[in-house]
PDB file of C-alpha atoms in Angstrom:
ATOM      1  CA  MET A   8       0.000   0.000   0.000  1.00  0.00           C
ATOM      2  CA  SER A   9       1.261   3.459  -0.693  1.00  0.00           C
ATOM      3  CA  GLY A  10       0.466   7.076   0.072  1.00  0.00           C
ATOM      4  CA  ARG A  11      -3.146   8.163   0.125  1.00  0.00           C
ATOM      5  CA  CYS A  12      -4.473   4.787  -1.033  1.00  0.00           C
ATOM      6  CA  GLN A  13      -4.762   3.792   2.629  1.00  0.00           C
ATOM      7  CA  ALA A  14      -8.290   5.119   3.153  1.00  0.00           C
ATOM      8  CA  ALA A  15      -9.407   1.674   4.263  1.00  0.00           C
ATOM      9  CA  TRP A  16      -6.537   1.277   6.745  1.00  0.00           C
ATOM     10  CA  GLU A  17      -7.877   1.812  10.240  1.00  0.00           C
ATOM     11  CA  VAL A  18      -6.196   2.185  13.588  1.00  0.00           C
ATOM     12  CA  GLY A  19      -7.242  -0.729  15.726  1.00  0.00           C
ATOM     13  CA  VAL A  20      -6.114  -3.314  18.233  1.00  0.00           C
ATOM     14  CA  GLY A  21      -2.410  -4.026  17.980  1.00  0.00           C
ATOM     15  CA  VAL A  22      -1.585  -0.859  16.045  1.00  0.00           C
ATOM     16  CA  THR A  23       1.397   0.925  17.516  1.00  0.00           C
ATOM     17  CA  TYR A  24       2.781   4.439  17.422  1.00  0.00           C
ATOM     18  CA  LYS A  25       5.595   3.146  15.211  1.00  0.00           C
ATOM     19  CA  SER A  26       3.224   1.578  12.661  1.00  0.00           C
ATOM     20  CA  VAL A  27       1.187   4.795  12.378  1.00  0.00           C
ATOM     21  CA  GLN A  28       4.388   6.838  12.099  1.00  0.00           C
ATOM     22  CA  GLU A  29       5.646   4.620   9.265  1.00  0.00           C
ATOM     23  CA  ARG A  30       2.314   4.761   7.414  1.00  0.00           C
ATOM     24  CA  LEU A  31       2.226   8.566   7.631  1.00  0.00           C
ATOM     25  CA  ARG A  32       5.849   8.752   6.488  1.00  0.00           C
ATOM     26  CA  GLU A  33       4.819   6.931   3.276  1.00  0.00           C
ATOM     27  CA  ALA A  34       2.299   9.743   2.710  1.00  0.00           C
ATOM     28  CA  GLY A  35       4.899  12.495   3.246  1.00  0.00           C
ATOM     29  CA  ILE A  36       3.852  13.280   6.814  1.00  0.00           C
ATOM     30  CA  VAL A  37       6.172  13.236   9.806  1.00  0.00           C
ATOM     31  CA  MET A  38       4.866  12.352  13.263  1.00  0.00           C
ATOM     32  CA  SER A  39       6.703  12.850  16.531  1.00  0.00           C
ATOM     33  CA  LYS A  40       5.704  12.432  20.146  1.00  0.00           C
ATOM     34  CA  LYS A  41       6.485  14.354  23.311  1.00  0.00           C
ATOM     35  CA  GLY A  42       4.855  12.894  26.377  1.00  0.00           C
ATOM     36  CA  GLU A  43       1.315  12.009  25.365  1.00  0.00           C
ATOM     37  CA  VAL A  44       1.102  14.574  22.546  1.00  0.00           C
ATOM     38  CA  HIS A  45       1.531  13.547  18.900  1.00  0.00           C
ATOM     39  CA  ARG A  46       2.757  16.215  16.458  1.00  0.00           C
ATOM     40  CA  ILE A  47       1.830  15.806  12.781  1.00  0.00           C
ATOM     41  CA  ASN A  48       3.380  17.890  10.016  1.00  0.00           C
ATOM     42  CA  TYR A  49       4.811  17.792   6.508  1.00  0.00           C
ATOM     43  CA  PHE A  50       8.477  16.849   6.172  1.00  0.00           C
ATOM     44  CA  GLY A  51      10.287  20.144   6.708  1.00  0.00           C
ATOM     45  CA  GLY A  52       7.007  21.840   7.631  1.00  0.00           C
ATOM     46  CA  LEU A  53       7.004  24.959   9.770  1.00  0.00           C
ATOM     47  CA  GLU A  54       5.220  25.290  13.101  1.00  0.00           C
ATOM     48  CA  GLU A  55       2.286  27.010  11.366  1.00  0.00           C
ATOM     49  CA  THR A  56       1.417  23.757   9.568  1.00  0.00           C
ATOM     50  CA  ALA A  57       1.804  21.431  12.578  1.00  0.00           C
ATOM     51  CA  LEU A  58      -1.200  19.710  14.159  1.00  0.00           C
ATOM     52  CA  TYR A  59      -1.306  18.246  17.686  1.00  0.00           C
ATOM     53  CA  THR A  60      -3.390  15.494  19.260  1.00  0.00           C
ATOM     54  CA  THR A  61      -3.234  13.020  22.127  1.00  0.00           C
ATOM     55  CA  SER A  62      -5.085  10.308  20.181  1.00  0.00           C
ATOM     56  CA  LEU A  63      -3.223   7.859  17.950  1.00  0.00           C
ATOM     57  CA  GLU A  64      -6.401   7.327  15.921  1.00  0.00           C
ATOM     58  CA  GLU A  65      -6.839  11.059  15.410  1.00  0.00           C
ATOM     59  CA  ALA A  66      -3.162  11.423  14.482  1.00  0.00           C
ATOM     60  CA  MET A  67      -3.626   8.868  11.701  1.00  0.00           C
ATOM     61  CA  GLY A  68      -6.786  10.573  10.457  1.00  0.00           C
ATOM     62  CA  LEU A  69      -5.294  14.059  10.539  1.00  0.00           C
ATOM     63  CA  GLY A  70      -2.151  12.961   8.756  1.00  0.00           C
ATOM     64  CA  MET A  71      -3.928  11.051   5.996  1.00  0.00           C
ATOM     65  CA  ALA A  72      -6.416  13.896   5.455  1.00  0.00           C
ATOM     66  CA  ARG A  73      -3.674  16.446   4.761  1.00  0.00           C
ATOM     67  CA  PRO A  74      -3.136  17.583   1.187  1.00  0.00           C
ATOM     68  CA  GLU A  75       0.172  16.560  -0.398  1.00  0.00           C
ATOM     69  CA  ARG A  76       1.513  20.098  -0.002  1.00  0.00           C
ATOM     70  CA  LEU A  77       0.105  23.461   1.014  1.00  0.00           C
TER      71      LEU A  77
END
């Protein structure tokens, strides 16, 4: 599976931070974590384009919903 063709991929039991991070990376999105907060942004994106969430499921949804580039 590649890029945005993952619409059917869902976060569920057994899905880890690392697996979501890798899936988003394939779509051109970088995800990092500090404490319980996940940061989602484009590779090389500025702070203005970053999104934050505490939910792994929401992180996946936010990342996959982002356009390729602003």
